[in-house]
Coordinates of C-alpha atoms and ligand atoms in Angstrom, one line a residue:
M1 CA 0.0 0.0 0.0
S2 CA 1.3 3.5 -0.8
F3 CA 0.3 7.0 0.5
K4 CA -1.1 7.8 -2.9
D5 CA -3.9 5.2 -2.3
F6 CA -5.5 7.4 0.3
G7 CA -6.3 10.2 -2.2
L8 CA -4.3 12.7 -0.1
S9 CA -3.5 16.0 -1.8
E10 CA -0.5 16.6 -4.0
E11 CA 1.0 19.0 -1.4
L12 CA 0.8 16.3 1.3
L13 CA 2.3 13.6 -0.9
R14 CA 5.2 15.9 -1.7
A15 CA 5.8 16.5 2.1
I16 CA 5.6 12.8 2.8
A17 CA 8.1 12.1 0.0
D18 CA 10.5 14.7 1.5
Q19 CA 10.4 12.6 4.7
D20 CA 11.3 9.6 2.8
Y21 CA 8.4 7.5 4.1
R22 CA 8.0 4.6 1.7
E23 CA 4.7 3.2 2.9
P24 CA 2.1 4.0 5.6
T25 CA 2.6 2.3 8.9
S26 CA -0.2 0.0 10.1
V27 CA -1.9 2.6 12.3
Q28 CA -1.8 5.0 9.3
Q29 CA -3.3 2.4 7.0
L30 CA -6.2 2.0 9.4
A31 CA -6.7 5.5 10.6
I32 CA -6.2 7.8 7.6
P33 CA -9.2 6.5 5.6
V34 CA -11.4 6.7 8.7
V35 CA -10.5 10.4 9.3
L36 CA -10.9 11.3 5.7
E37 CA -14.4 9.9 5.7
G38 CA -15.2 12.2 8.6
H39 CA -15.8 9.5 11.3
D40 CA -15.1 9.8 15.0
M41 CA -12.3 7.4 16.0
L42 CA -10.9 5.8 19.1
V43 CA -7.3 4.6 18.5
S44 CA -5.0 2.6 20.7
A45 CA -1.5 3.2 19.4
Q46 CA 1.8 3.8 21.2
T47 CA 4.3 6.5 20.4
G48 CA 6.6 5.2 17.7
T49 CA 3.9 3.6 15.6
G50 CA 3.5 6.7 13.3
K51 CA 0.2 7.7 15.0
T52 CA 1.0 11.5 14.7
A53 CA 1.1 11.3 10.9
G54 CA -2.0 9.0 11.2
F55 CA -4.1 11.9 12.4
T56 CA -2.1 14.9 11.1
L57 CA -2.1 14.0 7.4
P58 CA -5.9 13.4 7.0
M59 CA -6.6 16.4 9.2
L60 CA -4.5 18.7 7.0
H61 CA -6.1 17.2 3.9
C62 CA -9.6 17.9 5.3
L63 CA -8.8 21.4 6.4
S64 CA -7.1 22.4 3.1
T65 CA -9.9 21.0 0.9
R66 CA -12.8 22.6 2.8
P67 CA -13.8 26.3 2.4
K68 CA -11.7 28.5 4.7
T69 CA -13.6 29.8 7.7
R70 CA -10.8 31.4 9.7
T71 CA -12.0 34.4 11.7
P72 CA -10.3 36.4 14.5
Y73 CA -9.4 34.1 17.4
S74 CA -11.0 31.1 15.8
V75 CA -9.5 27.6 15.7
R76 CA -10.4 25.0 13.1
A77 CA -8.6 21.9 14.4
L78 CA -7.7 21.6 18.1
I79 CA -5.1 19.1 19.2
L80 CA -4.7 18.6 22.9
T81 CA -1.7 16.9 24.4
P82 CA -0.7 16.1 28.0
T83 CA 2.8 17.6 28.0
R84 CA 4.6 20.6 26.5
E85 CA 7.1 18.3 24.9
L86 CA 4.5 16.2 23.1
A87 CA 2.8 19.5 22.0
V88 CA 6.0 20.7 20.5
Q89 CA 6.5 17.4 18.6
V90 CA 3.0 17.3 17.3
E91 CA 3.2 20.9 16.1
E92 CA 6.5 20.1 14.4
S93 CA 4.7 17.3 12.6
V94 CA 1.9 19.6 11.6
R95 CA 4.5 22.0 10.1
T96 CA 6.5 19.3 8.4
Y97 CA 3.5 17.6 6.7
G98 CA 1.8 20.9 6.0
K99 CA 4.7 22.8 4.7
F100 CA 3.3 23.1 1.2
L101 CA -0.2 24.0 2.3
P102 CA -1.4 27.6 3.1
L103 CA -2.6 26.6 6.6
K104 CA -1.6 28.4 9.8
S105 CA -0.8 26.5 12.9
T106 CA 0.4 27.5 16.4
I107 CA 1.2 26.0 19.8
V108 CA 0.3 27.1 23.3
F109 CA 1.4 25.7 26.6
G110 CA 2.0 26.9 30.1
G111 CA 5.3 28.0 31.7
V112 CA 6.0 30.6 29.0
N113 CA 4.7 34.2 28.4
I114 CA 1.0 34.2 27.4
N115 CA 1.1 37.5 25.5
S116 CA 2.9 36.3 22.5
Q117 CA 0.5 33.3 22.3
M118 CA -2.5 35.7 22.4
K119 CA -1.0 37.8 19.6
I120 CA -0.7 34.8 17.3
L121 CA -4.2 33.7 18.0
R122 CA -5.7 37.1 17.3
G123 CA -5.8 36.4 13.6
G124 CA -7.3 33.0 14.1
V125 CA -5.5 29.7 13.2
D126 CA -6.3 26.6 11.3
I127 CA -4.6 24.3 13.7
L128 CA -3.9 24.8 17.4
V129 CA -1.8 22.4 19.4
A130 CA -2.3 23.0 23.1
T131 CA -1.9 21.7 26.6
P132 CA -5.2 21.9 28.5
G133 CA -4.4 24.4 31.3
R134 CA -3.0 27.1 29.1
L135 CA -5.7 26.7 26.6
L136 CA -8.4 27.3 29.3
D137 CA -6.5 30.4 30.4
L138 CA -6.6 31.7 26.8
V139 CA -10.3 30.8 26.4
S140 CA -11.2 32.6 29.7
Q141 CA -9.4 35.7 28.5
R142 CA -11.3 35.5 25.2
A143 CA -8.0 35.1 23.3
A144 CA -9.2 31.8 21.7
D145 CA -12.6 31.1 20.3
L146 CA -13.3 27.4 20.1
S147 CA -16.9 27.7 18.8
K148 CA -15.8 26.9 15.2
V149 CA -13.6 23.9 15.9
E150 CA -14.2 21.3 13.1
I151 CA -11.9 18.6 14.4
L152 CA -10.9 17.8 18.0
I153 CA -7.9 15.5 18.6
L154 CA -6.9 14.2 22.0
D155 CA -3.4 12.7 21.8
E156 CA -2.3 10.4 24.6
A157 CA -5.7 10.8 26.3
D158 CA -4.9 8.1 28.9
R159 CA -1.9 10.2 30.1
M160 CA -4.1 13.2 30.3
L161 CA -6.5 11.3 32.5
D162 CA -3.5 10.1 34.6
M163 CA -2.4 13.7 35.0
G164 CA -5.8 14.8 36.3
F165 CA -6.8 16.8 33.2
I166 CA -10.3 15.3 33.0
N167 CA -12.1 18.4 34.3
D168 CA -10.1 20.6 32.0
I169 CA -10.9 18.4 29.1
R170 CA -14.6 18.5 29.9
K171 CA -14.5 22.3 30.2
I172 CA -12.7 22.6 26.9
I173 CA -15.3 20.4 25.2
S174 CA -18.1 22.6 26.6
H175 CA -16.7 25.4 24.5
L176 CA -16.8 23.4 21.2
P177 CA -19.6 23.3 18.7
K178 CA -21.9 20.2 18.8
T179 CA -21.1 19.2 15.2
R180 CA -17.4 18.3 14.9
Q181 CA -15.2 15.3 14.3
N182 CA -13.5 13.8 17.4
L183 CA -10.4 11.7 17.3
L184 CA -9.1 10.1 20.5
F185 CA -5.7 8.5 20.8
C186 CA -4.4 6.5 23.7
A187 CA -1.6 4.0 24.4
T188 CA -3.9 1.4 25.8
F189 CA -7.7 1.1 26.1
S190 CA -8.8 1.3 29.7
D191 CA -12.2 1.5 31.3
E192 CA -11.6 5.1 32.1
I193 CA -10.8 5.9 28.5
K194 CA -13.9 4.0 27.3
R195 CA -16.0 6.1 29.7
L196 CA -14.4 9.3 28.4
A197 CA -14.9 8.1 24.8
D198 CA -18.6 7.3 25.5
G199 CA -19.1 10.8 26.7
F200 CA -18.1 12.6 23.6
L201 CA -17.4 10.4 20.6
K202 CA -20.2 9.7 18.2
S203 CA -20.3 6.1 16.9
P204 CA -16.5 6.0 16.8
K205 CA -14.5 3.5 14.7
L206 CA -12.3 1.6 17.0
I207 CA -8.7 1.0 15.9
E208 CA -6.3 -1.1 18.0
A209 CA -2.9 -0.6 16.3
A210 CA -0.7 -1.9 19.0
R211 CA -1.9 -4.9 20.9
R212 CA -2.8 -4.2 24.4
N213 CA 0.2 -4.1 26.7
T214 CA 2.6 -5.9 24.5
T215 CA 6.1 -4.7 24.1
A216 CA 7.6 -4.2 20.6
A217 CA 9.4 -7.0 19.1
G218 CA 13.1 -6.2 18.6
I219 CA 13.6 -4.9 22.1
S220 CA 15.7 -7.1 24.3
Q221 CA 14.9 -6.8 28.0
T222 CA 17.3 -7.5 30.8
I223 CA 16.9 -7.2 34.6
Y224 CA 19.9 -6.6 36.8
P225 CA 19.2 -7.5 40.4
V226 CA 21.2 -5.1 42.6
D227 CA 20.9 -3.4 45.9
N228 CA 19.3 0.0 45.9
R229 CA 22.3 1.8 47.3
R230 CA 24.5 0.5 44.5
K231 CA 22.3 1.3 41.6
S232 CA 23.9 4.5 40.4
E233 CA 27.4 2.9 40.7
L234 CA 26.1 0.0 38.5
L235 CA 24.6 2.4 36.0
S236 CA 27.8 4.3 35.6
F237 CA 29.6 1.1 35.2
L238 CA 27.2 -0.2 32.5
I239 CA 27.4 3.1 30.6
A240 CA 31.1 3.3 30.8
S241 CA 31.9 -0.4 30.1
K242 CA 29.4 -0.9 27.3
N243 CA 30.3 2.5 25.9
W244 CA 26.7 3.7 25.6
K245 CA 26.6 7.0 23.8
Q246 CA 22.9 7.8 24.2
V247 CA 20.8 6.4 27.0
L248 CA 17.4 7.4 28.4
V249 CA 17.1 6.6 32.1
F250 CA 13.9 6.6 34.0
T251 CA 13.5 7.5 37.7
R252 CA 10.2 7.6 39.6
T253 CA 10.5 11.1 40.9
K254 CA 11.8 14.5 39.9
H255 CA 14.1 14.6 42.9
G256 CA 15.5 11.2 42.0
A257 CA 16.1 12.4 38.4
N258 CA 18.1 15.4 39.6
R259 CA 20.1 13.4 42.0
L260 CA 20.9 10.7 39.6
S261 CA 22.0 13.1 36.8
Q262 CA 24.3 14.8 39.3
Q263 CA 25.8 11.4 40.4
L264 CA 26.4 10.5 36.8
C265 CA 28.1 13.8 36.2
D266 CA 30.2 13.2 39.3
D267 CA 31.3 9.9 37.7
G268 CA 32.4 11.7 34.6
I269 CA 29.4 10.8 32.5
S270 CA 27.6 13.7 30.9
A271 CA 23.9 13.7 32.0
T272 CA 21.0 16.0 32.3
A273 CA 17.5 15.7 33.8
I274 CA 14.1 16.5 32.3
H275 CA 11.0 16.8 34.5
G276 CA 8.1 19.1 35.2
N277 CA 9.9 21.3 37.7
K278 CA 12.3 22.5 35.1
T279 CA 11.5 25.6 33.1
Q280 CA 10.4 25.1 29.5
A281 CA 13.7 26.5 28.3
A282 CA 15.7 24.1 30.4
R283 CA 13.6 21.1 29.2
T284 CA 14.0 22.1 25.6
K285 CA 17.7 22.6 26.0
A286 CA 18.1 19.2 27.8
L287 CA 16.3 17.4 25.1
A288 CA 18.2 19.2 22.3
D289 CA 21.6 18.5 24.0
F290 CA 20.6 14.8 24.3
K291 CA 19.4 14.5 20.7
K292 CA 22.5 16.0 19.2
G293 CA 24.8 13.9 21.4
A294 CA 26.1 16.7 23.6
V295 CA 25.1 14.7 26.7
R296 CA 25.1 10.9 26.9
V297 CA 22.4 10.4 29.5
L298 CA 18.9 11.9 29.7
V299 CA 17.3 11.2 33.1
A300 CA 13.5 11.5 33.0
T301 CA 10.4 10.9 34.9
D302 CA 7.5 9.1 33.2
I303 CA 5.5 12.2 32.6
A304 CA 8.3 14.3 31.2
A305 CA 9.3 11.4 28.9
R306 CA 5.9 10.8 27.4
G307 CA 5.8 11.4 23.7
L308 CA 9.5 12.2 23.4
D309 CA 10.4 11.2 19.9
I310 CA 14.1 10.5 19.7
E311 CA 15.0 8.7 16.6
Q312 CA 16.8 5.4 17.0
L313 CA 17.2 5.6 20.7
P314 CA 19.4 2.5 21.4
H315 CA 19.2 2.0 25.2
V316 CA 16.6 2.6 27.8
V317 CA 17.3 2.0 31.5
N318 CA 14.8 1.7 34.3
F319 CA 16.8 3.0 37.2
E320 CA 13.7 2.3 39.2
L321 CA 10.7 0.2 38.1
P322 CA 7.5 2.2 37.6
T323 CA 4.8 1.7 40.3
V324 CA 2.3 1.2 37.5
A325 CA 3.1 -1.8 35.4
E326 CA 1.8 -0.3 32.1
D327 CA 4.3 2.5 32.4
Y328 CA 7.1 -0.1 31.9
V329 CA 5.6 -0.8 28.4
H330 CA 5.6 2.9 27.7
R331 CA 9.1 3.4 28.9
I332 CA 10.8 0.7 27.0
G333 CA 8.7 1.7 23.9
R334 CA 11.2 4.6 23.6
T335 CA 13.8 2.2 22.2
G336 CA 13.6 -0.2 19.2
R337 CA 11.5 2.2 17.2
A338 CA 10.6 2.0 13.5
G339 CA 12.1 -1.4 13.2
N340 CA 15.4 -0.7 14.9
E341 CA 16.8 -3.0 17.5
G342 CA 16.7 -1.7 21.0
E343 CA 17.8 -2.7 24.5
A344 CA 16.0 -2.1 27.7
F345 CA 17.6 -2.7 31.1
S346 CA 16.1 -2.5 34.6
L347 CA 18.0 -2.2 37.8
V348 CA 15.9 -4.0 40.3
C349 CA 16.4 -4.0 44.1
I350 CA 14.6 -6.2 46.6
D351 CA 11.9 -3.6 47.3
E352 CA 10.9 -3.8 43.7
H353 CA 10.3 -7.5 43.4
E354 CA 6.6 -7.2 43.7
L355 CA 6.6 -4.5 40.9
L356 CA 8.6 -6.8 38.7
K357 CA 6.1 -9.6 39.2
K358 CA 3.3 -7.3 38.2
I359 CA 5.2 -6.3 35.0
E360 CA 5.9 -9.9 34.1
H361 CA 2.3 -10.8 34.8
L362 CA 1.2 -7.9 32.4
L363 CA 3.7 -9.0 29.7
K364 CA 2.8 -12.7 30.3
C365 CA 6.5 -13.6 30.3
S366 CA 9.4 -13.9 32.7
L367 CA 12.2 -11.4 32.0
T368 CA 15.9 -12.4 31.8
K369 CA 17.7 -11.7 35.0
V370 CA 21.5 -11.2 35.1
V371 CA 23.4 -10.9 38.3
L372 CA 26.6 -9.0 37.6
P373 CA 29.7 -10.3 39.4
G374 CA 30.6 -7.7 42.0
Y375 CA 27.0 -6.4 42.2
E376 CA 25.3 -9.4 43.8
P377 CA 22.4 -8.3 46.0
D378 CA 23.1 -8.6 49.7
P379 CA 20.8 -11.4 51.0
S380 CA 20.6 -9.9 54.4
I381 CA 18.7 -6.8 53.1
K382 CA 14.9 -7.0 53.6
A383 CA 12.4 -5.5 51.3
Q384 CA 10.9 -2.1 52.3
P385 CA 7.5 -1.1 51.0
I386 CA 7.6 1.5 48.2
P387 CA 5.3 4.4 48.9
N388 CA 2.8 5.2 46.1
G389 CA 3.8 8.0 43.6
R390 CA 2.5 11.1 45.4
N391 CA 3.8 10.2 48.9
F392 CA 7.0 9.1 47.4
Q393 CA 7.5 12.5 45.8
R394 CA 6.6 14.4 49.0
R395 CA 9.1 12.4 50.9
G396 CA 11.8 13.3 48.4
G397 CA 12.3 9.7 47.4
G398 CA 13.2 8.6 43.9
G399 CA 16.1 6.2 44.6
G400 CA 16.6 8.0 47.9
N401 CA 14.1 6.1 50.0
Q402 CA 16.9 4.0 51.3
S403 CA 20.2 5.3 52.4
R404 CA 22.6 5.4 49.6
S405 CA 26.3 5.2 50.1
R406 CA 28.1 6.9 47.3
P407 CA 31.7 6.3 46.7
S408 CA 33.8 9.0 48.3
S409 CA 35.0 11.7 45.9
N410 CA 38.5 10.2 45.5
N411 CA 36.8 6.9 44.7
R412 CA 34.0 8.1 42.4
S413 CA 35.3 6.4 39.3
S414 CA 35.1 3.1 41.1
Y415 CA 33.0 1.7 38.2
N416 CA 36.2 1.7 36.1
K417 CA 37.6 -0.9 38.5
R418 CA 34.6 -3.1 38.5
P419 CA 34.7 -6.3 36.5
R420 CA 34.0 -5.8 32.8
G421 CA 32.1 -7.8 30.2
N422 CA 30.3 -11.0 31.1
F423 CA 27.0 -9.1 31.3
R424 CA 24.6 -11.7 29.8
Ligands
AMP501 P1 4.9 8.8 16.2 O1 4.4 7.4 16.6 O2 3.9 9.6 15.6 O3 5.6 9.4 17.4 O4 6.0 8.6 15.1 C1 7.3 7.9 15.3 C2 8.3 8.1 14.2 O5 7.9 7.5 13.0 C3 8.5 9.6 13.8 O6 9.8 9.9 13.9 C4 8.0 9.7 12.4 O7 8.8 10.6 11.6 C5 8.2 8.3 11.9 N1 7.2 7.9 10.8 C6 5.9 8.2 10.8 N2 5.3 7.6 9.7 C7 6.2 6.9 9.1 C8 6.2 6.1 7.9 N3 5.1 5.9 7.2 N4 7.4 5.6 7.5 C9 8.5 5.8 8.2 N5 8.6 6.5 9.4 C10 7.5 7.1 9.8

């Protein structure tokens, strides 16, 4: 099947050819015709499947072939995303695929000055990519008029629900006209998503692009059992001995992300952290530095990492297992993208054995465990309960819920002296 078969406009086909996409991905094959026919749609597809083009291409086609109705402050297509990073990426896709079309798009999110966003919206836009909170601010200040929205797209809707955006979403929907097309994308179908979908989708076509809670083929997954206090030392050792050049590392908390990135830097490994407490400018810079190879390690929390599209990311490390098993699937989905091989490693201490069991139950398989010589867990350490996400953050946990003994400064490069090789 080729992109030509969809009947997309010449301008879109040229933009696709510029991207060197040979054929539509499976989610695109399923979703594009449905959107072009004007149906509502509920899609389960994870990042990396090509879902963004799956809704952006037909949306651009529809907007460019219908009579223009842009008026001051108006918005024709509204794309809501949970995070600023995802919003930036989606808007980049809109610009990339729409570069030969006379459509105007913009992006709004919190944490940056609202005035410049208001200025752009004054003339009306064809496509607005927004995070919910800032959009509501703009609507309440009458800087955005949503009464003419033709297409509403909720990207990563499950994450929006996780992040507590449900009321914001309801409020936004109350400003939209009754007649419109609705597209809802989520990583996995859940009962909550189905309830949300029932509330505002009209006879939606259901598309399940990625099978529920399955990890992509092509990703090798390894568990390293290790004591909590030795995790950062082991991570430095792995990065140095395996000579990883670009690795995304997950921690459970913002505090833990900061601390780990500092510890890696102390060990002579360039690292930076990305999470919601950082300014937008700092997050953008961290991601850009990581993408261009200026830093080897990006340490991220689940929320900050959602939707990050980093091409050919070879390694993902779970410094701590997520407390929600499904997040494991999202995390390791950052590697092995678009048919590339990827490696996912998890450093698992005794406190996390229950979490590991839940993940293996979800995946319906047992993951390979490798005990590295020199890092064998101390059998005398007893498991401590892991507080749930919120409490954990308040207590400043994130790898810090147990005392951690770092090597002293004159011994910080101790990973160099650890045994090498023999990892598998
Ligand atoms: P997404 O799932 O939307 O985050 O897309 C993941 C990556 O796949 C992006 O880097 C896209 O540029 C790329 N992509 C999207 N569609 C195709 C395609 N048909 N062929 C090859 N790559 C694609």
